[in-house]
PDB file of C-alpha atoms in Angstrom:
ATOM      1  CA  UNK W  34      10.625  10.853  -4.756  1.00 76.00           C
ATOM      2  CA  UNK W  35      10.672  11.204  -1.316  1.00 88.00           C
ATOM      3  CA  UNK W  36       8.443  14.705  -1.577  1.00 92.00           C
ATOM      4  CA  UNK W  37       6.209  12.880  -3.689  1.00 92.00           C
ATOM      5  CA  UNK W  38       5.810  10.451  -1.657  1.00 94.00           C
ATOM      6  CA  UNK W  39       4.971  12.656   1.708  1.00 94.00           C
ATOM      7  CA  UNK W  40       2.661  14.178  -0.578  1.00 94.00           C
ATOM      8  CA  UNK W  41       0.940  11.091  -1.142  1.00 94.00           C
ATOM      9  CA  UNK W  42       0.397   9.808   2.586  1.00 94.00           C
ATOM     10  CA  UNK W  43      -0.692  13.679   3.269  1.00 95.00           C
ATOM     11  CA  UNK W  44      -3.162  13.724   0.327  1.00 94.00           C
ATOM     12  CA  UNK W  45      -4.729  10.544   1.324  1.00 95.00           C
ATOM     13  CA  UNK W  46      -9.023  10.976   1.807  1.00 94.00           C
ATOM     14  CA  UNK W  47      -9.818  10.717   5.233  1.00 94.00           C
ATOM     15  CA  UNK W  48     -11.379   6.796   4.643  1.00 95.00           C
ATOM     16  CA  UNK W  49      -8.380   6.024   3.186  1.00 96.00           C
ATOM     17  CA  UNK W  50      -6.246   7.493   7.082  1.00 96.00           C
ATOM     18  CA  UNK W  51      -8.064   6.081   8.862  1.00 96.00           C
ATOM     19  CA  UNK W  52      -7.997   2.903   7.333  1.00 97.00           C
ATOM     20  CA  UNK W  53      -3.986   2.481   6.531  1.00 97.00           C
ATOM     21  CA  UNK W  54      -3.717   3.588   9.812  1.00 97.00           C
ATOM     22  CA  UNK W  55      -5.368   0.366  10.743  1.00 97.00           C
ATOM     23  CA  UNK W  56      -3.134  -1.805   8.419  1.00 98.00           C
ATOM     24  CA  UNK W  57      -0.698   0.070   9.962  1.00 97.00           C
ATOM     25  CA  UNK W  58      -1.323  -1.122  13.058  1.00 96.00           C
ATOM     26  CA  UNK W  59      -1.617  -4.501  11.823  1.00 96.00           C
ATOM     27  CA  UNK W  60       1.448  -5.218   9.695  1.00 96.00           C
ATOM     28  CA  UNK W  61       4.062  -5.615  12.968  1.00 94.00           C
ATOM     29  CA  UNK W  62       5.284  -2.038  13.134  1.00 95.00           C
ATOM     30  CA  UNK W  63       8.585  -1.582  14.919  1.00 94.00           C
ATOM     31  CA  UNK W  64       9.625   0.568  17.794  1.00 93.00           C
ATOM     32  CA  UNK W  65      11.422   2.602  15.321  1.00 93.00           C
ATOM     33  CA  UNK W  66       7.885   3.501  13.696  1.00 94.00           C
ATOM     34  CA  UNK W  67       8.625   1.323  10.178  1.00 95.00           C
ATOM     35  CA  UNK W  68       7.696  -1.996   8.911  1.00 96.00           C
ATOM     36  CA  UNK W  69      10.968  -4.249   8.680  1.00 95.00           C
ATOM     37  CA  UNK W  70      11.333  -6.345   5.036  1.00 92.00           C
ATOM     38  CA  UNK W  71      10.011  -9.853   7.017  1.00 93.00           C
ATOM     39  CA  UNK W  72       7.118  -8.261   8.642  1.00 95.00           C
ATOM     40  CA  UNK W  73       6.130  -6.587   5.210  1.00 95.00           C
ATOM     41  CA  UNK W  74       6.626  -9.432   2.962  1.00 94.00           C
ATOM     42  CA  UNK W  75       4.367 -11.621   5.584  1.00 96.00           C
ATOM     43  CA  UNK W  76       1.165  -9.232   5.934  1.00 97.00           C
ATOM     44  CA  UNK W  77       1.914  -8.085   2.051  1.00 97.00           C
ATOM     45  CA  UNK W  78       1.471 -11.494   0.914  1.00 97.00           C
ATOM     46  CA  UNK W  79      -1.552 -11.601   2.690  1.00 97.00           C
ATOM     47  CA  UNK W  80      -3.261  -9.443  -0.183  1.00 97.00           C
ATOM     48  CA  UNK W  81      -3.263 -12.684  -1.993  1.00 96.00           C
ATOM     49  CA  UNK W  82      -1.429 -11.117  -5.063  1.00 97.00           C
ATOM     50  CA  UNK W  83       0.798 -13.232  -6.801  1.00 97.00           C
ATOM     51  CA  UNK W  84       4.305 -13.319  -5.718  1.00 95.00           C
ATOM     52  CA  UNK W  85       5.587 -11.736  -9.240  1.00 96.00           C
ATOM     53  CA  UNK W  86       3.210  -8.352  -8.848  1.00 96.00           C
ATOM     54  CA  UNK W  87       4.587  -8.274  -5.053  1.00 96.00           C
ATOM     55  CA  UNK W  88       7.852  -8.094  -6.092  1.00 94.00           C
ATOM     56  CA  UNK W  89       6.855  -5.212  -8.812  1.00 94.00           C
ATOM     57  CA  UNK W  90       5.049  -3.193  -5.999  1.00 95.00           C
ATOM     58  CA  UNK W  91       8.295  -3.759  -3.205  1.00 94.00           C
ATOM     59  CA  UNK W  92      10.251  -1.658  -6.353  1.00 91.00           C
ATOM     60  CA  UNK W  93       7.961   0.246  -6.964  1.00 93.00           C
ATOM     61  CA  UNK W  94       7.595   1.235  -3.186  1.00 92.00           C
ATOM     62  CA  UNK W  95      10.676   0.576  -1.793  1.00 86.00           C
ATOM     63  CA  UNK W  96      12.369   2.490  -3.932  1.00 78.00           C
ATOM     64  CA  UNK W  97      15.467   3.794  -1.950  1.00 78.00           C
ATOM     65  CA  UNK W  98      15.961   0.604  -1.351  1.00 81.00           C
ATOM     66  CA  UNK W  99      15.983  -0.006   1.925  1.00 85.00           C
ATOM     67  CA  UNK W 100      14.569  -3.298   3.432  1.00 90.00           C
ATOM     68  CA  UNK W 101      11.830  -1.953   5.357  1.00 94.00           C
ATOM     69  CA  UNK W 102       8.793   0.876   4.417  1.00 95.00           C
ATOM     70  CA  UNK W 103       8.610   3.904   5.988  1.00 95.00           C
ATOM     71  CA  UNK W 104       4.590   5.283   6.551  1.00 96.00           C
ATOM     72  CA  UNK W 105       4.980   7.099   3.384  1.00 95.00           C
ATOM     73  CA  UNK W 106       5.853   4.106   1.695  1.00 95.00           C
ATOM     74  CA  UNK W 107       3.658   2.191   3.213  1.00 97.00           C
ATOM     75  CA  UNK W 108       1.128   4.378   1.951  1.00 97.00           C
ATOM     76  CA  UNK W 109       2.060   3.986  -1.488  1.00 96.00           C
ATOM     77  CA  UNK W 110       2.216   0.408  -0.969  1.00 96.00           C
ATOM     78  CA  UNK W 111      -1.287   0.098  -0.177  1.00 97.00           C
ATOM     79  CA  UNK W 112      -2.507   1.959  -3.316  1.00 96.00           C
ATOM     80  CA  UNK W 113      -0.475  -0.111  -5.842  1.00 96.00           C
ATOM     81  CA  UNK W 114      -2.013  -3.019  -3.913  1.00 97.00           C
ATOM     82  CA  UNK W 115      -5.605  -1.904  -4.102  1.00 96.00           C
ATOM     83  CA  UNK W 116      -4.964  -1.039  -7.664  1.00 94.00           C
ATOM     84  CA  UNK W 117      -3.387  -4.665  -8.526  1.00 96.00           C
ATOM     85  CA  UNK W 118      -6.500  -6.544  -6.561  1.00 96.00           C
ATOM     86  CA  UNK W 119      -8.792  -4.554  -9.036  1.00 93.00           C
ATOM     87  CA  UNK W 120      -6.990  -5.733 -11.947  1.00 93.00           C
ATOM     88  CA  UNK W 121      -5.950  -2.250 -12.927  1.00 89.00           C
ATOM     89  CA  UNK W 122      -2.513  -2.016 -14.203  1.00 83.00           C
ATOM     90  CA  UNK W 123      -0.868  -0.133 -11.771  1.00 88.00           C
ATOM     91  CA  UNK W 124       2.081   2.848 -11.548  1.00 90.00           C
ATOM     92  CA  UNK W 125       3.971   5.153  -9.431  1.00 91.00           C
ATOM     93  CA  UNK W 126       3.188   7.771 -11.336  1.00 90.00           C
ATOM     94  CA  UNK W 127      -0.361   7.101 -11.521  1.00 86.00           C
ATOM     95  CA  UNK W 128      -0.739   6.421  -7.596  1.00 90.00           C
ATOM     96  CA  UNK W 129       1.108   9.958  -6.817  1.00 87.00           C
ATOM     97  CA  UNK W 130      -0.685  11.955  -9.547  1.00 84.00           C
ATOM     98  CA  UNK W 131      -4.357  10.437  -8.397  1.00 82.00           C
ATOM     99  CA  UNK W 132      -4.162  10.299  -4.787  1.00 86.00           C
ATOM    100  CA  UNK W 133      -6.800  13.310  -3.410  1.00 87.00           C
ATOM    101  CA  UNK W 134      -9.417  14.108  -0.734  1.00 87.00           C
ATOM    102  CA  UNK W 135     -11.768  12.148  -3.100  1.00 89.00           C
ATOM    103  CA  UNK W 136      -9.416   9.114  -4.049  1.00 89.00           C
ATOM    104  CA  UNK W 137     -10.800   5.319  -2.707  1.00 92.00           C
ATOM    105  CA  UNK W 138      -8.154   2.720  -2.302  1.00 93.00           C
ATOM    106  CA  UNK W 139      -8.830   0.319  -0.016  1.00 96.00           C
ATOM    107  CA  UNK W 140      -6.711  -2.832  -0.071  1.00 97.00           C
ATOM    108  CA  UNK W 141      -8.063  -6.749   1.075  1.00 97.00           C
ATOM    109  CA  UNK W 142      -5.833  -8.845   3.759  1.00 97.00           C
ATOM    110  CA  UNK W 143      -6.486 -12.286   4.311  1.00 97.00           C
ATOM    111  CA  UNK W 144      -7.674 -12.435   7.843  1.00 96.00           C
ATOM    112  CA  UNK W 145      -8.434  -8.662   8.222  1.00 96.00           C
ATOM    113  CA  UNK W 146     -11.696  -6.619   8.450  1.00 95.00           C
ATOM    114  CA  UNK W 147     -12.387  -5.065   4.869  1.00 95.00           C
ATOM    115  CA  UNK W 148     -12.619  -1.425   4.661  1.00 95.00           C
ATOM    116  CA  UNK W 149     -15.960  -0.514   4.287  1.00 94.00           C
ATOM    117  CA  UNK W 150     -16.868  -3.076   7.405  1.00 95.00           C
ATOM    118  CA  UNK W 151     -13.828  -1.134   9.506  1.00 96.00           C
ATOM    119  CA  UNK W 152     -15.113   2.197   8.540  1.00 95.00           C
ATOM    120  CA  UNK W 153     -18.565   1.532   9.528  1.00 94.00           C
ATOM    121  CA  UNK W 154     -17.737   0.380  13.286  1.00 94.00           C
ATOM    122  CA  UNK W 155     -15.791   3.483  12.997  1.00 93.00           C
ATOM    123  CA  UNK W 156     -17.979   5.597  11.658  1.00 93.00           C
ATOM    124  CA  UNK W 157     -16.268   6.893   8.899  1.00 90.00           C
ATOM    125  CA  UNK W 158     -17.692   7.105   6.029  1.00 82.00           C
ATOM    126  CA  UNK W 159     -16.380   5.315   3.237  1.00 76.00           C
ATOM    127  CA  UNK W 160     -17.141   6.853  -0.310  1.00 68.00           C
ATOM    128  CA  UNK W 161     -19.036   5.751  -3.061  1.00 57.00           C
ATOM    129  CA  UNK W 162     -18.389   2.132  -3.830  1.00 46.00           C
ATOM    130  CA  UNK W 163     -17.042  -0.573  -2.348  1.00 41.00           C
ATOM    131  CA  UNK W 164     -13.275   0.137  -2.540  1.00 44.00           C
ATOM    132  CA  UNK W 165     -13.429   3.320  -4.704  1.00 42.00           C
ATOM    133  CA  UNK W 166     -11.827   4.111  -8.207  1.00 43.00           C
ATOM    134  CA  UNK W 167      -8.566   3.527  -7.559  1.00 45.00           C
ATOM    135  CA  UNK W 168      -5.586   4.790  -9.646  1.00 45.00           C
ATOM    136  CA  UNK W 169      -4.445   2.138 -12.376  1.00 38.00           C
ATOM    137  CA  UNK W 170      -3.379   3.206 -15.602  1.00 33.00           C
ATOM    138  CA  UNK W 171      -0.182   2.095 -16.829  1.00 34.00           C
ATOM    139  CA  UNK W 172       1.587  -0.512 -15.520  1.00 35.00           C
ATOM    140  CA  UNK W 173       5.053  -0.800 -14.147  1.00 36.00           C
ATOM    141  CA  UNK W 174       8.407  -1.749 -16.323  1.00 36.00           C
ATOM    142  CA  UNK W 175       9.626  -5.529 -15.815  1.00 38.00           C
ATOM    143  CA  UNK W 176      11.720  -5.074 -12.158  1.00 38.00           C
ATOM    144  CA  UNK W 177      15.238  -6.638 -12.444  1.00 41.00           C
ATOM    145  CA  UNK W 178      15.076  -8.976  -9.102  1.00 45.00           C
ATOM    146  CA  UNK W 179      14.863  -7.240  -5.973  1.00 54.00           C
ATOM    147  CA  UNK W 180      15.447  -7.233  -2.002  1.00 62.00           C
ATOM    148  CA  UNK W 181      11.900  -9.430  -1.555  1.00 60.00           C
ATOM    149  CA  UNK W 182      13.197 -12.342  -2.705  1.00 65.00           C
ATOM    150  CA  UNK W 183      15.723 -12.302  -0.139  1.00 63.00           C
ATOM    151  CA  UNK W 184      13.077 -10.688   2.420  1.00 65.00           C
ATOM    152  CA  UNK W 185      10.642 -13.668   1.523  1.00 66.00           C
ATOM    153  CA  UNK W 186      13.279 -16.500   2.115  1.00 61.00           C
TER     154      UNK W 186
END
């Protein structure tokens, strides 16, 4: 997974860089260049998805199971999320087969500028629509429980 996964963050449309990289920037980043397990669960859970379908994306994401994302990860992270806000049902598979030059997935925080309001003072451009097509399709297996419960405590 962890080529797919490099493959993902280096497939991502140029919106979609510049825009993680803002999240990025935002989540509490360490000095080691990865988001530790509290840091993630707090700006995570500021996507205002249930706790349930946070947990599903952390194993989804996460999945070497370590208790902090990597960019990569991160990366995937984001998509699952965007997908989830939409509604879509939502895979790993689906999020690493979809992600292109032409792919839209642009997460909400709580508290942070959208993407299409970022891109603008930017002056990126950022795709048709408002958060673009994203990538649901199927969605994951039930997770058995998983590090965020203890990250979230």
């Amino acid at each position: 997974l962890t080529q797919a996964f490099i493959q993902c963050a280096e497939s991502l449309s140029h919106a979609e860089r510049e825009y993680y990289k803002f999240l990025w920037s935002q989540a509490g980043v360490d000095a080691q260049g990865v988001l530790q397990g509290k840091e993630a669960v707090a700006f995570l859970s500021k996507s205002s998805l249930p706790r349930e379908i946070l947990k599903r994306i952390w194993d989804l994401a996460a999945w070497s199971k370590r208790q902090f994302l990597n960019w990569e990860e991160f990366v995937v992270t984001m998509k699952l999320i965007s997908a989830a806000q939409k509604k879509q049902q939502f895979s790993l598979e689906r999020v690493l087969e979809h992600s292109s030059a032409n792919s839209r997935d642009f997460p909400e925080y709580e508290g942070l500028e959208r993407a299409k309001d970022y891109l603008a003072r930017q002056g990126v451009a950022a795709g048709p629509g408002d958060g673009g097509e994203g990538v649901g399709a199927q969605g994951p297996s039930p997770a058995p429980v998983n590090a965020w419960d203890a990250l979230a405590e």
